[in-house]
Coordinates of C-alpha atoms in Angstrom, one line a residue:
X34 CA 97.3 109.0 90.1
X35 CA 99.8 112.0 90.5
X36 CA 102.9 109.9 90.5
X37 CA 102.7 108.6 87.2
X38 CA 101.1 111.8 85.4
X39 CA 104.1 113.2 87.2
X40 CA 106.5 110.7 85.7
X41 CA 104.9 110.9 82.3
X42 CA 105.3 114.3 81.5
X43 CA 108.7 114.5 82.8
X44 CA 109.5 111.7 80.6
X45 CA 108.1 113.5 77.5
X46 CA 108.7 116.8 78.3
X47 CA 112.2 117.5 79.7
X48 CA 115.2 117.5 77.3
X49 CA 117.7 114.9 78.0
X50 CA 118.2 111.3 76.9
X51 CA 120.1 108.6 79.1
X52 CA 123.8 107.6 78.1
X53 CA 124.1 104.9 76.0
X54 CA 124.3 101.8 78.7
X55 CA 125.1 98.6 76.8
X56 CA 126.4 96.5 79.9
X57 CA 124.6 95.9 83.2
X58 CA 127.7 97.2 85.1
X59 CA 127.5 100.5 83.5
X60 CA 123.7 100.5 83.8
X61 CA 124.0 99.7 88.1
X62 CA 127.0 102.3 87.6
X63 CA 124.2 105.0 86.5
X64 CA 122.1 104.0 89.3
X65 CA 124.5 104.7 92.3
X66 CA 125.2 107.8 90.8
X67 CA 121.6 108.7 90.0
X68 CA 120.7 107.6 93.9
X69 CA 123.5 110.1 95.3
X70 CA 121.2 112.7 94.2
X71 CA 118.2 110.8 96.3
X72 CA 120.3 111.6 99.1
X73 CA 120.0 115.0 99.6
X74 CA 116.9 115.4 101.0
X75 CA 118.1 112.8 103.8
X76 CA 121.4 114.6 104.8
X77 CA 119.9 117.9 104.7
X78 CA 117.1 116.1 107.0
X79 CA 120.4 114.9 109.3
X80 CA 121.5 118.5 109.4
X81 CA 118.2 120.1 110.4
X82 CA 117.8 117.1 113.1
X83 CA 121.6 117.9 114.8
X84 CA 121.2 121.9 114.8
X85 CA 116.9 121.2 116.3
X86 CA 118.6 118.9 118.7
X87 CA 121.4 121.4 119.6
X88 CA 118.8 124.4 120.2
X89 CA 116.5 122.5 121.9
X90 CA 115.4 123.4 125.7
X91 CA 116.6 119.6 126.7
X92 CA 119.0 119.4 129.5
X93 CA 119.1 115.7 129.5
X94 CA 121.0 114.8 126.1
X95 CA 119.3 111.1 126.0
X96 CA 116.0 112.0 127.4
X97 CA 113.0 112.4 125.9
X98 CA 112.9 114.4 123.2
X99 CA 110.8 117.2 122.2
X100 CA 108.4 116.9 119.3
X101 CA 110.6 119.4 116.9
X102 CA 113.5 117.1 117.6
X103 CA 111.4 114.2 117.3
X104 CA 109.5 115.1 114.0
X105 CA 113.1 115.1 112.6
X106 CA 114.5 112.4 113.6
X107 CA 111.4 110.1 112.9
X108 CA 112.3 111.7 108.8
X109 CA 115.3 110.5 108.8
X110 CA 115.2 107.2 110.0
X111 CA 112.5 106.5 107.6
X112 CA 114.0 108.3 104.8
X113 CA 117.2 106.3 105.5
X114 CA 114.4 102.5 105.1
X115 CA 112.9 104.6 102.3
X116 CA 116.2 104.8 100.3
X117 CA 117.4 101.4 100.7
X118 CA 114.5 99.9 99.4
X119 CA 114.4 102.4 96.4
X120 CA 117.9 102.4 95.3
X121 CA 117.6 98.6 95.3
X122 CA 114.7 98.2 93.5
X123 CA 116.3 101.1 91.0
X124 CA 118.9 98.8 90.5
X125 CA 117.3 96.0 89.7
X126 CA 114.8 97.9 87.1
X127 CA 118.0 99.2 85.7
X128 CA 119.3 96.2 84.1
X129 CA 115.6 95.0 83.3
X130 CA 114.9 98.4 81.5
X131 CA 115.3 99.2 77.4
X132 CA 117.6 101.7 76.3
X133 CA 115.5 104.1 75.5
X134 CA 113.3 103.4 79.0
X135 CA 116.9 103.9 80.8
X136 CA 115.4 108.2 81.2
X137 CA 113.1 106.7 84.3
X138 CA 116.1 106.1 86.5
X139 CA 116.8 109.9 87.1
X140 CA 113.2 110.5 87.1
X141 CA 112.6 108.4 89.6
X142 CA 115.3 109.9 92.0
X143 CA 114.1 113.1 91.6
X144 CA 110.4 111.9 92.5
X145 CA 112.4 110.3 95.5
X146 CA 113.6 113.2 96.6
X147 CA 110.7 115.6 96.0
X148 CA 108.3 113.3 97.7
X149 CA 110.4 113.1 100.6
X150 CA 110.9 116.5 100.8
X151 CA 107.0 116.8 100.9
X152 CA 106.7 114.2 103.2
X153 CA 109.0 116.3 105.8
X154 CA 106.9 119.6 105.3
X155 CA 103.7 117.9 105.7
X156 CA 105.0 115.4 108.5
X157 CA 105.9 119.0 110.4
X158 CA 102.3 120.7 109.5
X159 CA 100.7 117.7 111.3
X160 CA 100.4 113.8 110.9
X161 CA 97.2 114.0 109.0
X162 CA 99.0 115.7 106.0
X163 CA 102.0 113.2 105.7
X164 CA 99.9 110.4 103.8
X165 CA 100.4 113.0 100.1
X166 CA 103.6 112.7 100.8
X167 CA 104.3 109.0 101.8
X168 CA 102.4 107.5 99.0
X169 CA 104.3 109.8 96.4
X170 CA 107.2 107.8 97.8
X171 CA 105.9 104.4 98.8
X172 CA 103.6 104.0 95.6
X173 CA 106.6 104.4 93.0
X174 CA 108.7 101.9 95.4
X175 CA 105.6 99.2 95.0
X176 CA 105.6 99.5 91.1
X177 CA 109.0 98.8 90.9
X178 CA 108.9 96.3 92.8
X179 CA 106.1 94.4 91.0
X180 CA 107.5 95.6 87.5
X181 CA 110.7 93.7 89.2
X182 CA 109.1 90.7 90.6
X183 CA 107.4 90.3 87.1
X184 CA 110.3 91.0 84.9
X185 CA 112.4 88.3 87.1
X186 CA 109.6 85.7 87.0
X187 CA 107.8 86.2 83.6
X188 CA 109.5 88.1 81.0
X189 CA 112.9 86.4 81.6
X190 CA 112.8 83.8 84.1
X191 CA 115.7 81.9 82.3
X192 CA 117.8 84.6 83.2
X193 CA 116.7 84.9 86.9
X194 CA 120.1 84.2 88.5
X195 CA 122.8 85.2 85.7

């Protein structure tokens, strides 16, 4: 129930509009530049993995790691799953979305990289906090995807392949 309170009154409330994105290529064009943003949470999780790894106590460099290290690296990877299946799912509601609608795309990367962001914190306060964060991610990824699959297969399923 956060996630799209969250959404809605960023949508009303902050100041800016979209470009004016009459082709699809300059709508997917938005989106990869848009995602780069969505990024940041994951290189800055890279960063803080490489320097826990470097300080560690570990003599053995491909042993087993220690739970600092490993709370990091377990972030990233998913992060990394996370993103792909969000900036695809972005794209794709891109060239489904109205003009005027086109304002979600940057909202939805900045709930990306928020949530993830919370997800980390959480994840290294203990495993029983991580779910706030995970659904703020995962639940947004699921409602694109089924505004996606329904776009594709009722609104316009003439246009399903072109």
């Amino acid at each position: 129930l956060f996630c799209p309170c969250l959404i809605y009154g960023a949508y009303i409330f902050l100041p800016f509009d979209a470009p004016l994105l009459p082709t699809i290529s300059a709508r997917l064009v938005y989106t990869l530049r848009c995602a780069a943003f969505a990024t940041f949470p994951i290189v800055l999780g890279m960063i803080i993995s490489g320097i826990s790894r470097l300080c560690s106590s570990a003599l053995e460099p491909f042993g087993e790691l220690h739970q600092e290290v490993e709370i990091h690296r377990t972030y990233v990877s998913q992060s990394i799953h996370l993103f792909i299946l969000y900036f695809f799912n972005m794209a794709v509601l891109a060239t489904y979305l109205q003009q005027e609608l086109l304002k979600l795309i940057p909202l939805l990367t900045g709930l990306f990289a928020i949530s993830r962001l919370i997800f980390w914190i959480s994840y290294a306060i203990g495993r029983s906090f991580r779910a706030f964060g995970f659904s703020m991610t995962f639940l947004p990824l699921l409602a694109m995807l089924l505004w996606n699959l329904y776009s594709m297969f009722i609104l316009e399923p003439h246009n399903l392949l072109s």
